[in-house]
CSV table of C-alpha atoms in Angstrom, one decimal:
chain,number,residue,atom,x,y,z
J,215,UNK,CA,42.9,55.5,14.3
J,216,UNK,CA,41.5,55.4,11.0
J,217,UNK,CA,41.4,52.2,10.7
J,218,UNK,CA,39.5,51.7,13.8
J,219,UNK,CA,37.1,54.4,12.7
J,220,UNK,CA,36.2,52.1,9.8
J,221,UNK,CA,35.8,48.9,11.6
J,222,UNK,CA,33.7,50.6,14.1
J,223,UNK,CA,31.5,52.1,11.4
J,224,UNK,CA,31.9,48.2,9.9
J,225,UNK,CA,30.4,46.8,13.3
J,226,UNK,CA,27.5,49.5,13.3
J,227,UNK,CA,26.7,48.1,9.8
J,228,UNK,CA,26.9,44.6,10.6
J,229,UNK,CA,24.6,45.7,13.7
J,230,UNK,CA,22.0,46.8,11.7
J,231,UNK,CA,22.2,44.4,9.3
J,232,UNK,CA,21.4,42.0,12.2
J,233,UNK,CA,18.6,44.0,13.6
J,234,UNK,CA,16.9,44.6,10.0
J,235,UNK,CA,17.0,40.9,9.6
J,236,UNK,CA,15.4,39.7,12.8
J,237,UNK,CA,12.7,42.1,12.2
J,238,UNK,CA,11.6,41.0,8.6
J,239,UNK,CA,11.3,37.5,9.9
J,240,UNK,CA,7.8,37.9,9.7
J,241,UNK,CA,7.6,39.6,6.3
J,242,UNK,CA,5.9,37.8,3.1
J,243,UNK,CA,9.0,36.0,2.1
J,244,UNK,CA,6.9,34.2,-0.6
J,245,UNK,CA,6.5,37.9,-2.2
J,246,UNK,CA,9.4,38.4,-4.9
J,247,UNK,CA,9.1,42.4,-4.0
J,248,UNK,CA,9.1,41.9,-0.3
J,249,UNK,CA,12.8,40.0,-0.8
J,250,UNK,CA,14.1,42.0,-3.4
J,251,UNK,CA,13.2,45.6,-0.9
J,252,UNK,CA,14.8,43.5,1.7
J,253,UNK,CA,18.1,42.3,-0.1
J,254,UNK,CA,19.0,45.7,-1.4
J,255,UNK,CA,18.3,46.9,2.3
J,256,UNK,CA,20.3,44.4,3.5
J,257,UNK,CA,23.3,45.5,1.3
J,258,UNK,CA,22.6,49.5,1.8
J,259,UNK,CA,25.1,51.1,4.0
J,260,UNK,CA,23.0,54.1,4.9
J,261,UNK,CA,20.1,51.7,5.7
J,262,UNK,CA,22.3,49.6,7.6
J,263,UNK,CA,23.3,52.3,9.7
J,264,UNK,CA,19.9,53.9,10.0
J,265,UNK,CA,18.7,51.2,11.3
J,266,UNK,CA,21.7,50.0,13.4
J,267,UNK,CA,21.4,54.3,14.9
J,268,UNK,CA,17.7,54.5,14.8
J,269,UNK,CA,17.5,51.4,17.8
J,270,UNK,CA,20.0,52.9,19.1
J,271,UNK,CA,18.4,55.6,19.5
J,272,UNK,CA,14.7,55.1,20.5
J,273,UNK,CA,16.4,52.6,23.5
J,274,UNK,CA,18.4,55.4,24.8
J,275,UNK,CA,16.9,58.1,28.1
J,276,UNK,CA,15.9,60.5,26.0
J,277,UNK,CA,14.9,59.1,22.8
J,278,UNK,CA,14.1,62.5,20.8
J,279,UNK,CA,17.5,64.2,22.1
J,280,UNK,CA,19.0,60.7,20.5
J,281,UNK,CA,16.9,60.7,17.6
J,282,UNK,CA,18.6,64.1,16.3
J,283,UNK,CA,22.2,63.4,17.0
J,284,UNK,CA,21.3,59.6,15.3
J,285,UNK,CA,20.3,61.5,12.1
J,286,UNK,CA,23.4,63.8,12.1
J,287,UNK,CA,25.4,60.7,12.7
J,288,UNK,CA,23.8,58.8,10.1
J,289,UNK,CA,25.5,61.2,7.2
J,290,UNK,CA,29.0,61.5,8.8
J,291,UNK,CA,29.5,58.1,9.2
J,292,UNK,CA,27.7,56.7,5.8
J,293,UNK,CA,30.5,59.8,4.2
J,294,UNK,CA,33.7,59.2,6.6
J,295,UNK,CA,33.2,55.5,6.3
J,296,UNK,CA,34.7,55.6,2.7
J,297,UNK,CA,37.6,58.5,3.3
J,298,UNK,CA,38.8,56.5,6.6
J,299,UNK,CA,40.1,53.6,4.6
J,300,UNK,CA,41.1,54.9,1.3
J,301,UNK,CA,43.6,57.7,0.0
J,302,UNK,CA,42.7,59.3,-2.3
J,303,UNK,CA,43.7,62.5,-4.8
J,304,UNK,CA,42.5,65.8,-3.7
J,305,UNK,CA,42.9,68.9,-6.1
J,306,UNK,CA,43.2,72.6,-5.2
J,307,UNK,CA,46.1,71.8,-4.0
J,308,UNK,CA,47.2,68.5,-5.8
J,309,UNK,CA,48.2,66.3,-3.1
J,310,UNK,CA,47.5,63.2,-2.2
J,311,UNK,CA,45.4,62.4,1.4
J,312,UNK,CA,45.8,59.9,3.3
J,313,UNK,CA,43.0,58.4,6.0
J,314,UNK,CA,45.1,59.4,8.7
J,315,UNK,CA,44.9,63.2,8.1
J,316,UNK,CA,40.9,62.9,7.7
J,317,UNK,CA,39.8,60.9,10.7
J,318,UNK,CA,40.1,62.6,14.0
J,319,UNK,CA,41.3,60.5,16.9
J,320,UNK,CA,38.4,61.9,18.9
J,321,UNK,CA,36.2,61.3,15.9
J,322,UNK,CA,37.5,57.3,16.0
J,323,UNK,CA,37.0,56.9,19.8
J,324,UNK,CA,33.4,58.2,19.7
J,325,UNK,CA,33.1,55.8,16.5
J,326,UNK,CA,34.5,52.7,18.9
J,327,UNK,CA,31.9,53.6,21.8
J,328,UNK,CA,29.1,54.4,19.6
J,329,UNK,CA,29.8,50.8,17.7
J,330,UNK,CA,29.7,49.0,21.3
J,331,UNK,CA,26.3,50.9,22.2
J,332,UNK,CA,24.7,49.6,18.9
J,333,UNK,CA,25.8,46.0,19.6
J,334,UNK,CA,24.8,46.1,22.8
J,335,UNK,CA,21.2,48.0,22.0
J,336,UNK,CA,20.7,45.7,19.2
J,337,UNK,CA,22.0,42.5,21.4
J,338,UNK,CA,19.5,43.6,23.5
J,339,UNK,CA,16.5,44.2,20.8
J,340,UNK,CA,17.0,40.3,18.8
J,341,UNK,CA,17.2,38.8,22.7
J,342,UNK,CA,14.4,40.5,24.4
J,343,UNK,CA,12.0,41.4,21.4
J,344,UNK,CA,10.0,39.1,19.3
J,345,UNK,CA,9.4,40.5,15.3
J,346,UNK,CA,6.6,42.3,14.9
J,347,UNK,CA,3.7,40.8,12.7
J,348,UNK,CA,3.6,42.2,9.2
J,349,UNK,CA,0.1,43.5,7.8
J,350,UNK,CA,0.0,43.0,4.0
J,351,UNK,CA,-0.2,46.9,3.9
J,352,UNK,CA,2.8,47.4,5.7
J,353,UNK,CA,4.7,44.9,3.6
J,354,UNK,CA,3.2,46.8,0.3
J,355,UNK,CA,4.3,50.2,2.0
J,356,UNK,CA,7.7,48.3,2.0
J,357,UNK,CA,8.2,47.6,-1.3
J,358,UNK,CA,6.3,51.1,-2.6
J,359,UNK,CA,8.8,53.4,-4.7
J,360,UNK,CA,10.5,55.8,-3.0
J,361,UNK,CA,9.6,58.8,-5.8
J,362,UNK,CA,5.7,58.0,-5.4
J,363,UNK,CA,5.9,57.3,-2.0
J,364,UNK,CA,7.3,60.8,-1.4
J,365,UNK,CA,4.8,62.0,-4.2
J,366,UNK,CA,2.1,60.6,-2.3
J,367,UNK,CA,3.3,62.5,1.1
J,368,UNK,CA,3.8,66.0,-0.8
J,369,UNK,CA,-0.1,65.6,-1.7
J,370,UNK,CA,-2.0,67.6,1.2
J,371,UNK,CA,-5.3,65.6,-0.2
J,372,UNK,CA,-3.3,62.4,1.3
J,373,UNK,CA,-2.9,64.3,4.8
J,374,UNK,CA,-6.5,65.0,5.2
J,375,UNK,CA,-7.5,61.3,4.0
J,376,UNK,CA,-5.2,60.1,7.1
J,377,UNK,CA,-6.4,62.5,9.5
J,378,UNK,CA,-9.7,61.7,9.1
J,379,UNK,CA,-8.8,58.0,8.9
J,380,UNK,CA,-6.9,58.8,12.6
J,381,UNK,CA,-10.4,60.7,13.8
J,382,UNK,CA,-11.9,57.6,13.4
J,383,UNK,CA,-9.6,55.4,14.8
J,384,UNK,CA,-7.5,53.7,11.9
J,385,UNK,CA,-4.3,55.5,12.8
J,386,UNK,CA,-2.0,52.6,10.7
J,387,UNK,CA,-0.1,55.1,7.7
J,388,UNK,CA,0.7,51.5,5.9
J,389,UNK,CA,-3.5,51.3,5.1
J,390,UNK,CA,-4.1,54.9,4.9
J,391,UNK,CA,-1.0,54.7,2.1
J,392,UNK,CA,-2.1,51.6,0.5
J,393,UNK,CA,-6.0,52.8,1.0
J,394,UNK,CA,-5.4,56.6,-0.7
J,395,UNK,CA,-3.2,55.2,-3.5
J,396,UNK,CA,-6.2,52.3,-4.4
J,397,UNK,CA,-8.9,55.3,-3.9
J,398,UNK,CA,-7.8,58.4,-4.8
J,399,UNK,CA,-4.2,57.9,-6.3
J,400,UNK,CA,-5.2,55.2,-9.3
J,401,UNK,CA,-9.1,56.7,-10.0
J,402,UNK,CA,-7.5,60.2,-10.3
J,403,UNK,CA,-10.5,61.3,-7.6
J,404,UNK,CA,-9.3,63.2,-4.6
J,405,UNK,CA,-10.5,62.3,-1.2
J,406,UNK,CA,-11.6,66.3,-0.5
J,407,UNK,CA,-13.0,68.3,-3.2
J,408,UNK,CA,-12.8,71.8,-3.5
């Protein structure tokens, strides 16, 4: 059961993997930080299953409902991937543990259904779907470091510069991001003064 906990975890990897790659088809593969953001994406296994879980998710009845139990998901199977395939020495007591005694057989036949769902949802996304066109912000919002990134979303100055970006009818975060970090970000001037 173990095993098959890790193979199904495998598949939902390998889904993702699939899914992430049809949609960058129409990223600027000419841009050295575009295929870099992509190839380490391509190799993450919490990215893989994000993204494998997260069209799972938003093709299911009740995408919010699925949303939640994707994220919880998300962290139990990026941890139980590694413990269902190796043993490994556990202290307190010293003992050694083996995959068997940490995968649940209920655990590995919700692993094997949820693994069908995301082939099937993400057979169903590269047959039916066609990638979405990049904008050059989007792809720059792409390749943005995660620190500043989150920096820039921890800045309440950045919230009111999208909101009134949004009033006006330029909803897009990508150019709001790549807007407030040209404008206000690099010239040290905020977009609201006090």
């Amino acid at each position: 059961m173990a095993r098959a906990y890790f193979l199904a975890v495998s598949s939902i990897e390998e889904a993702g993997k699939a899914i992430l790659a049809f949609d960058a088809q129409l990223r600027n593969l000419a841009d050295p930080a575009v295929c870099t953001r992509l190839k380490v994406w391509l190799e993450s296994h919490p990215q893989k299953i994000s993204y494998a879980l997260g069209i799972w998710a938003l093709n299911d009845a009740d995408p919010r409902a699925a949303l939640k139990k994707a994220l919880d998901l998300i962290l139990h199977l990026t941890h139980g991937c590694e413990l269902s395939m190796y043993s490994d020495l556990r202290t307190d007591p010293d003992r050694a543990q083996t995959p068997r005694e940490v995968v649940r057989d209920v655990a590995a036949r919700d692993c094997v259904m949820l693994a069908e769902a995301c082939f099937v949802k993400g057979r169903r996304h590269i047959s039916e779907k066609t990638p979405s066109d990049v904008t050059s912000a989007q792809d720059r919002l792409f390749t943005m470091k995660s620190k500043y990134f989150q920096e820039m979303l921890n800045t309440e100055d950045f919230w009111w510069y999208y909101v009134e970006r949004a009033e006006a009818g330029q909803p897009d975060i990508a150019e709001a991001v790549i807007g407030y970090e040209q404008n206000h970000m690099k010239t040290g001037v905020p977009f609201r003064s006090e």
